[in-house]
mmCIF file of C-alpha atoms and ligand atoms in Angstrom:
data_model
loop_
_atom_site.group_PDB
_atom_site.id
_atom_site.type_symbol
_atom_site.label_atom_id
_atom_site.label_comp_id
_atom_site.label_asym_id
_atom_site.label_seq_id
_atom_site.Cartn_x
_atom_site.Cartn_y
_atom_site.Cartn_z
ATOM 1 C CA MET A 1 88.772 -2.965 21.743
ATOM 2 C CA GLN A 2 89.150 -1.886 25.379
ATOM 3 C CA LYS A 3 85.945 -1.218 27.370
ATOM 4 C CA GLN A 4 85.069 2.485 27.404
ATOM 5 C CA THR A 5 84.754 4.426 30.671
ATOM 6 C CA ILE A 6 83.052 7.760 31.292
ATOM 7 C CA THR A 7 86.551 9.309 31.313
ATOM 8 C CA SER A 8 87.727 7.708 28.104
ATOM 9 C CA ILE A 9 84.373 8.661 26.393
ATOM 10 C CA GLN A 10 84.862 12.297 27.345
ATOM 11 C CA LYS A 11 88.439 12.209 26.015
ATOM 12 C CA ALA A 12 87.413 10.710 22.698
ATOM 13 C CA LYS A 13 85.571 13.804 21.433
ATOM 14 C CA GLY A 14 87.337 15.198 18.374
ATOM 15 C CA ILE A 15 90.017 12.436 18.567
ATOM 16 C CA LYS A 16 88.293 9.174 17.586
ATOM 17 C CA LYS A 17 85.015 8.340 15.934
ATOM 18 C CA LEU A 18 82.858 6.270 18.306
ATOM 19 C CA THR A 19 80.799 3.263 17.289
ATOM 20 C CA MET A 20 77.564 1.989 18.752
ATOM 21 C CA ILE A 21 75.285 -0.846 17.698
ATOM 22 C CA THR A 22 72.083 -2.057 19.297
ATOM 23 C CA ALA A 23 71.662 -5.612 20.693
ATOM 24 C CA TYR A 24 68.704 -7.250 22.371
ATOM 25 C CA ASP A 25 69.967 -10.687 23.401
ATOM 26 C CA SER A 26 73.057 -12.459 24.656
ATOM 27 C CA LEU A 27 73.702 -14.407 21.416
ATOM 28 C CA PHE A 28 74.247 -11.321 19.258
ATOM 29 C CA ALA A 29 75.737 -9.248 22.073
ATOM 30 C CA LYS A 30 78.512 -11.901 22.326
ATOM 31 C CA LEU A 31 79.240 -11.450 18.600
ATOM 32 C CA PHE A 32 79.478 -7.613 19.067
ATOM 33 C CA ASP A 33 81.466 -7.722 22.331
ATOM 34 C CA GLU A 34 84.747 -5.726 22.107
ATOM 35 C CA GLU A 35 84.013 -4.898 18.418
ATOM 36 C CA VAL A 36 82.281 -1.587 19.109
ATOM 37 C CA ASP A 37 82.583 1.140 21.802
ATOM 38 C CA PHE A 38 78.988 0.810 22.985
ATOM 39 C CA ILE A 39 76.074 -1.556 22.831
ATOM 40 C CA LEU A 40 72.644 0.091 23.173
ATOM 41 C CA VAL A 41 69.780 -2.044 24.363
ATOM 42 C CA GLY A 42 67.366 0.140 22.403
ATOM 43 C CA ASP A 43 63.628 0.177 22.866
ATOM 44 C CA SER A 44 63.678 -0.317 19.071
ATOM 45 C CA LEU A 45 63.630 -3.959 20.161
ATOM 46 C CA ASN A 46 59.865 -3.550 20.489
ATOM 47 C CA MET A 47 59.694 -3.147 16.675
ATOM 48 C CA SER A 48 62.437 -5.276 15.244
ATOM 49 C CA PHE A 49 62.429 -8.006 17.853
ATOM 50 C CA ALA A 50 58.809 -8.033 19.188
ATOM 51 C CA GLY A 51 57.159 -7.026 15.867
ATOM 52 C CA GLN A 52 55.228 -4.028 17.222
ATOM 53 C CA LYS A 53 54.593 -0.973 15.093
ATOM 54 C CA ASP A 54 56.371 1.526 17.348
ATOM 55 C CA THR A 55 58.439 1.608 20.561
ATOM 56 C CA LEU A 56 55.665 2.790 22.886
ATOM 57 C CA SER A 57 54.349 -0.492 24.240
ATOM 58 C CA ILE A 58 57.550 -1.885 25.744
ATOM 59 C CA GLY A 59 57.821 -1.670 29.560
ATOM 60 C CA MET A 60 60.593 -1.566 32.129
ATOM 61 C CA ASP A 61 60.427 -5.341 32.845
ATOM 62 C CA GLN A 62 61.043 -6.245 29.210
ATOM 63 C CA MET A 63 63.924 -3.744 29.003
ATOM 64 C CA LEU A 64 65.460 -5.235 32.151
ATOM 65 C CA TYR A 65 65.130 -8.788 30.788
ATOM 66 C CA HIS A 66 66.866 -7.883 27.470
ATOM 67 C CA THR A 67 69.504 -5.735 29.106
ATOM 68 C CA LYS A 68 70.431 -8.502 31.460
ATOM 69 C CA ALA A 69 70.856 -10.866 28.547
ATOM 70 C CA VAL A 70 72.966 -8.335 26.591
ATOM 71 C CA CYS A 71 75.226 -7.741 29.677
ATOM 72 C CA THR A 72 75.780 -11.503 29.956
ATOM 73 C CA GLY A 73 76.771 -11.761 26.296
ATOM 74 C CA ALA A 74 78.964 -8.643 26.228
ATOM 75 C CA PRO A 75 80.828 -8.233 29.544
ATOM 76 C CA ASN A 76 83.640 -6.255 27.905
ATOM 77 C CA THR A 77 81.572 -3.526 26.278
ATOM 78 C CA PHE A 78 79.997 -0.354 27.672
ATOM 79 C CA ILE A 79 76.247 -1.037 27.713
ATOM 80 C CA ILE A 80 73.436 1.510 27.653
ATOM 81 C CA CYS A 81 69.831 0.644 28.491
ATOM 82 C CA ASP A 82 67.015 2.699 26.878
ATOM 83 C CA MET A 83 64.500 3.997 29.424
ATOM 84 C CA PRO A 84 61.125 3.094 27.830
ATOM 85 C CA PHE A 85 58.191 5.403 27.236
ATOM 86 C CA GLY A 86 56.446 6.478 30.426
ATOM 87 C CA THR A 87 59.210 5.354 32.767
ATOM 88 C CA TYR A 88 60.732 8.812 33.320
ATOM 89 C CA ILE A 89 57.650 11.052 33.547
ATOM 90 C CA ASN A 90 58.905 12.749 36.701
ATOM 91 C CA GLU A 91 62.139 12.740 38.757
ATOM 92 C CA ILE A 92 61.090 10.150 41.319
ATOM 93 C CA THR A 93 59.700 7.709 38.784
ATOM 94 C CA ALA A 94 62.766 8.147 36.628
ATOM 95 C CA LEU A 95 65.185 7.472 39.496
ATOM 96 C CA LYS A 96 63.253 4.404 40.720
ATOM 97 C CA ASN A 97 63.347 2.914 37.208
ATOM 98 C CA ALA A 98 66.984 3.892 36.580
ATOM 99 C CA ILE A 99 67.979 2.332 39.900
ATOM 100 C CA SER A 100 66.226 -0.891 38.818
ATOM 101 C CA VAL A 101 68.519 -0.873 35.744
ATOM 102 C CA TYR A 102 71.645 -0.724 37.973
ATOM 103 C CA ASN A 103 70.197 -3.144 40.562
ATOM 104 C CA LYS A 104 69.039 -5.814 38.144
ATOM 105 C CA THR A 105 71.487 -5.578 35.246
ATOM 106 C CA LYS A 106 75.140 -4.767 34.694
ATOM 107 C CA ALA A 107 74.365 -1.842 32.297
ATOM 108 C CA ASP A 108 76.721 1.097 32.558
ATOM 109 C CA ALA A 109 74.224 3.871 31.705
ATOM 110 C CA VAL A 110 70.640 4.696 30.718
ATOM 111 C CA LYS A 111 69.375 6.718 27.769
ATOM 112 C CA ILE A 112 66.525 9.248 27.874
ATOM 113 C CA GLU A 113 64.713 10.834 24.952
ATOM 114 C CA GLY A 114 64.148 14.573 25.071
ATOM 115 C CA GLY A 115 65.874 17.962 25.238
ATOM 116 C CA ALA A 116 65.474 20.947 27.488
ATOM 117 C CA GLU A 117 62.108 19.698 28.743
ATOM 118 C CA LYS A 118 63.873 16.610 30.214
ATOM 119 C CA ALA A 119 66.827 18.486 31.713
ATOM 120 C CA ASN A 120 65.363 18.325 35.193
ATOM 121 C CA ILE A 121 65.128 14.529 34.950
ATOM 122 C CA ILE A 122 68.633 14.126 33.634
ATOM 123 C CA LYS A 123 69.967 16.364 36.386
ATOM 124 C CA TYR A 124 68.128 14.424 39.110
ATOM 125 C CA LEU A 125 69.452 11.089 37.737
ATOM 126 C CA THR A 126 73.050 12.274 37.394
ATOM 127 C CA GLN A 127 72.902 13.874 40.900
ATOM 128 C CA ASN A 128 71.930 10.439 42.122
ATOM 129 C CA SER A 129 74.849 8.610 40.534
ATOM 130 C CA ILE A 130 73.153 7.419 37.321
ATOM 131 C CA ALA A 131 75.138 7.862 34.068
ATOM 132 C CA VAL A 132 72.853 9.313 31.469
ATOM 133 C CA VAL A 133 72.984 9.492 27.637
ATOM 134 C CA GLY A 134 70.654 12.076 26.128
ATOM 135 C CA HIS A 135 68.726 11.677 22.875
ATOM 136 C CA ILE A 136 67.384 14.598 20.783
ATOM 137 C CA GLY A 137 66.129 15.215 17.245
ATOM 138 C CA LEU A 138 63.650 12.754 15.938
ATOM 139 C CA LEU A 139 62.256 11.060 19.071
ATOM 140 C CA PRO A 140 60.658 7.669 18.327
ATOM 141 C CA GLN A 141 58.768 7.857 21.673
ATOM 142 C CA ASN A 142 57.024 11.042 20.381
ATOM 143 C CA VAL A 143 55.814 9.366 17.180
ATOM 144 C CA ARG A 144 52.061 9.581 18.009
ATOM 145 C CA ALA A 145 52.336 13.087 19.466
ATOM 146 C CA ASP A 146 54.308 14.267 16.433
ATOM 147 C CA GLY A 147 52.002 12.535 13.937
ATOM 148 C CA GLY A 148 54.849 10.400 12.464
ATOM 149 C CA TYR A 149 58.624 10.136 12.184
ATOM 150 C CA LYS A 150 59.702 13.653 11.076
ATOM 151 C CA ILE A 151 63.224 14.720 10.194
ATOM 152 C CA LYS A 152 64.403 17.674 12.301
ATOM 153 C CA GLY A 153 66.789 20.592 11.794
ATOM 154 C CA LYS A 154 65.306 21.710 8.490
ATOM 155 C CA ASP A 155 65.377 25.440 9.257
ATOM 156 C CA LYS A 156 67.411 27.945 11.242
ATOM 157 C CA GLU A 157 64.858 28.182 13.991
ATOM 158 C CA ASN A 158 64.702 24.406 14.537
ATOM 159 C CA ILE A 159 68.516 24.126 14.410
ATOM 160 C CA GLU A 160 68.721 26.793 17.178
ATOM 161 C CA LYS A 161 66.176 24.826 19.236
ATOM 162 C CA LEU A 162 68.174 21.631 18.818
ATOM 163 C CA ILE A 163 71.367 23.361 19.898
ATOM 164 C CA LYS A 164 69.559 24.713 23.004
ATOM 165 C CA ASP A 165 68.337 21.168 23.677
ATOM 166 C CA ALA A 166 71.798 19.707 23.328
ATOM 167 C CA LYS A 167 73.272 22.340 25.631
ATOM 168 C CA ALA A 168 70.520 21.793 28.213
ATOM 169 C CA VAL A 169 71.135 18.012 28.185
ATOM 170 C CA GLU A 170 74.937 18.533 28.568
ATOM 171 C CA GLN A 171 74.385 21.108 31.348
ATOM 172 C CA ALA A 172 72.104 18.669 33.169
ATOM 173 C CA GLY A 173 74.928 16.192 33.357
ATOM 174 C CA ALA A 174 74.540 13.727 30.433
ATOM 175 C CA PHE A 175 77.923 12.349 29.380
ATOM 176 C CA MET A 176 76.936 11.646 25.788
ATOM 177 C CA LEU A 177 74.189 12.544 23.348
ATOM 178 C CA VAL A 178 72.414 10.609 20.598
ATOM 179 C CA VAL A 179 71.117 12.778 17.761
ATOM 180 C CA GLU A 180 68.575 11.056 15.548
ATOM 181 C CA GLY A 181 67.015 11.951 12.198
ATOM 182 C CA VAL A 182 68.311 15.481 11.646
ATOM 183 C CA LYS A 183 69.713 17.278 8.619
ATOM 184 C CA SER A 184 73.482 16.826 8.522
ATOM 185 C CA GLU A 185 74.135 20.638 8.830
ATOM 186 C CA ALA A 186 72.095 20.597 12.066
ATOM 187 C CA ALA A 187 73.968 17.583 13.418
ATOM 188 C CA LYS A 188 77.274 19.295 12.662
ATOM 189 C CA ALA A 189 76.190 22.480 14.517
ATOM 190 C CA ILE A 190 74.992 20.445 17.511
ATOM 191 C CA THR A 191 78.280 18.497 17.579
ATOM 192 C CA ASN A 192 80.263 21.724 17.561
ATOM 193 C CA ALA A 193 78.065 23.343 20.257
ATOM 194 C CA VAL A 194 78.670 20.812 22.986
ATOM 195 C CA ASN A 195 81.708 19.265 24.761
ATOM 196 C CA ILE A 196 80.188 15.797 25.151
ATOM 197 C CA PRO A 197 80.423 13.274 22.314
ATOM 198 C CA VAL A 198 77.457 13.290 19.920
ATOM 199 C CA ILE A 199 76.481 9.965 18.355
ATOM 200 C CA GLY A 200 74.387 10.274 15.183
ATOM 201 C CA ILE A 201 71.789 8.040 13.512
ATOM 202 C CA GLY A 202 70.495 9.439 10.239
ATOM 203 C CA ALA A 203 72.461 12.597 11.080
ATOM 204 C CA GLY A 204 75.338 12.649 8.594
ATOM 205 C CA VAL A 205 79.066 12.171 8.912
ATOM 206 C CA ASP A 206 80.079 15.109 11.167
ATOM 207 C CA THR A 207 78.968 13.721 14.526
ATOM 208 C CA ASP A 208 81.504 12.165 16.940
ATOM 209 C CA GLY A 209 80.220 8.689 16.191
ATOM 210 C CA GLN A 210 77.489 6.579 14.714
ATOM 211 C CA VAL A 211 74.829 4.139 15.925
ATOM 212 C CA LEU A 212 72.843 1.637 13.889
ATOM 213 C CA VAL A 213 70.205 -0.855 14.815
ATOM 214 C CA TRP A 214 71.774 -4.291 14.410
ATOM 215 C CA SER A 215 68.835 -5.868 12.607
ATOM 216 C CA ASP A 216 68.831 -3.065 10.052
ATOM 217 C CA MET A 217 72.557 -3.059 9.341
ATOM 218 C CA LEU A 218 72.713 -6.886 9.138
ATOM 219 C CA GLY A 219 69.618 -7.081 6.952
ATOM 220 C CA PHE A 220 67.346 -9.101 9.216
ATOM 221 C CA PHE A 221 64.590 -6.468 9.468
ATOM 222 C CA GLU A 222 62.735 -6.449 6.182
ATOM 223 C CA ASP A 223 59.615 -4.407 6.936
ATOM 224 C CA PHE A 224 61.221 -1.044 6.274
ATOM 225 C CA LYS A 225 64.692 0.183 5.329
ATOM 226 C CA PRO A 226 65.399 3.792 6.304
ATOM 227 C CA LYS A 227 67.549 5.868 3.891
ATOM 228 C CA PHE A 228 70.384 6.254 6.411
ATOM 229 C CA VAL A 229 70.904 2.531 6.954
ATOM 230 C CA ARG A 230 73.902 0.874 5.348
ATOM 231 C CA GLN A 231 73.232 -2.881 5.091
ATOM 232 C CA TYR A 232 76.405 -4.855 5.657
ATOM 233 C CA LEU A 233 74.820 -8.317 5.347
ATOM 234 C CA ASP A 234 71.743 -9.835 3.777
ATOM 235 C CA GLY A 235 70.836 -11.691 6.926
ATOM 236 C CA ALA A 236 67.198 -12.363 5.982
ATOM 237 C CA THR A 237 68.103 -14.066 2.698
ATOM 238 C CA LEU A 238 70.848 -16.176 4.342
ATOM 239 C CA VAL A 239 68.437 -17.357 7.036
ATOM 240 C CA LYS A 240 65.557 -18.080 4.651
ATOM 241 C CA ASN A 241 67.844 -19.980 2.233
ATOM 242 C CA SER A 242 69.327 -22.019 5.106
ATOM 243 C CA VAL A 243 65.857 -22.927 6.442
ATOM 244 C CA LYS A 244 64.754 -23.925 2.918
ATOM 245 C CA GLN A 245 67.811 -26.119 2.597
ATOM 246 C CA TYR A 246 67.162 -27.768 5.981
ATOM 247 C CA VAL A 247 63.503 -28.547 4.985
ATOM 248 C CA GLN A 248 64.726 -30.030 1.705
ATOM 249 C CA ASP A 249 67.386 -32.114 3.422
ATOM 250 C CA VAL A 250 64.804 -33.528 5.899
ATOM 251 C CA GLN A 251 62.335 -34.252 3.113
ATOM 252 C CA ASN A 252 64.969 -35.924 0.908
ATOM 253 C CA LYS A 253 66.364 -37.867 3.858
ATOM 254 C CA ASN A 254 69.743 -36.109 3.448
ATOM 255 C CA PHE A 255 69.579 -35.062 7.099
ATOM 256 C CA PRO A 256 70.692 -36.599 9.425
ATOM 257 C CA SER A 257 73.606 -38.312 7.709
ATOM 258 C CA LYS A 258 75.597 -41.238 9.222
ATOM 259 C CA LYS A 259 77.997 -38.731 10.783
ATOM 260 C CA GLU A 260 75.111 -36.946 12.546
ATOM 261 C CA ILE A 261 73.614 -39.875 14.421
ATOM 262 C CA TYR A 262 74.568 -41.720 17.604
HETATM 263 O O1 LIG B 301 65.988 2.289 20.376
HETATM 264 C C1 LIG B 301 66.973 2.487 19.657
HETATM 265 O O2 LIG B 301 67.509 1.571 19.007
HETATM 266 C C2 LIG B 301 67.553 3.848 19.590
HETATM 267 C C3 LIG B 301 68.531 4.129 18.512
HETATM 268 C C4 LIG B 301 67.800 4.282 17.240
HETATM 269 C C5 LIG B 301 69.424 5.257 18.817
HETATM 270 O O3 LIG B 301 67.211 4.674 20.394
#
């Protein structure tokens, strides 16, 4: 698959379904390189990789470290770095942190959670040559303020609010939008309301593309399996069985064999 550009992404709307997967390290990024349109270095890494209960405690330095690793592993894929909680509280802070993404990694864009209330930040970043992906709907960085992970777009009023958010994010200059955890009718209405591609997660089939967290879709994250995840591999079982086999081989003196020694 050829590496996406801002121009090719804009042209893809309504023509081709776009694919995005998260990655947190070079090893897996290398396996995903050229297989998907985008790799997102999501702050979800704080949960599935660092074992924390939400995304709120990850900082800029950790995101930069992981983004750098992903860029090394996947040089031929468009890479998006999540801006972590608290790193875009105002325009100046957001720009300083977004510049550090461009200075210290090879990421192509940053992603920011929030709708109309974040439009000024998105506008400021895009006016200063930062490519921005928006993110509306269920916002994991709002989990404590919202009192949990709550599906959005359940009534007409909320669907209208989401559409306003999507339009505000588009108007502010974002080139793409992630819509998370919304009823599929709401996601369809949002997708139809804007000219930028909408990538869904837990948002039904009518968006312009899909994103999944790699450790969910490959079955490595066992703590919780959201309804919207399709698991393509039972990674955890494969790993555990392999480790068990290794332990047995060592204990039974089956490893190393004659072929495996100097
Ligand atoms: O952090 C992340 O992985 C994300 C996706 C769920 C879209 O933001």
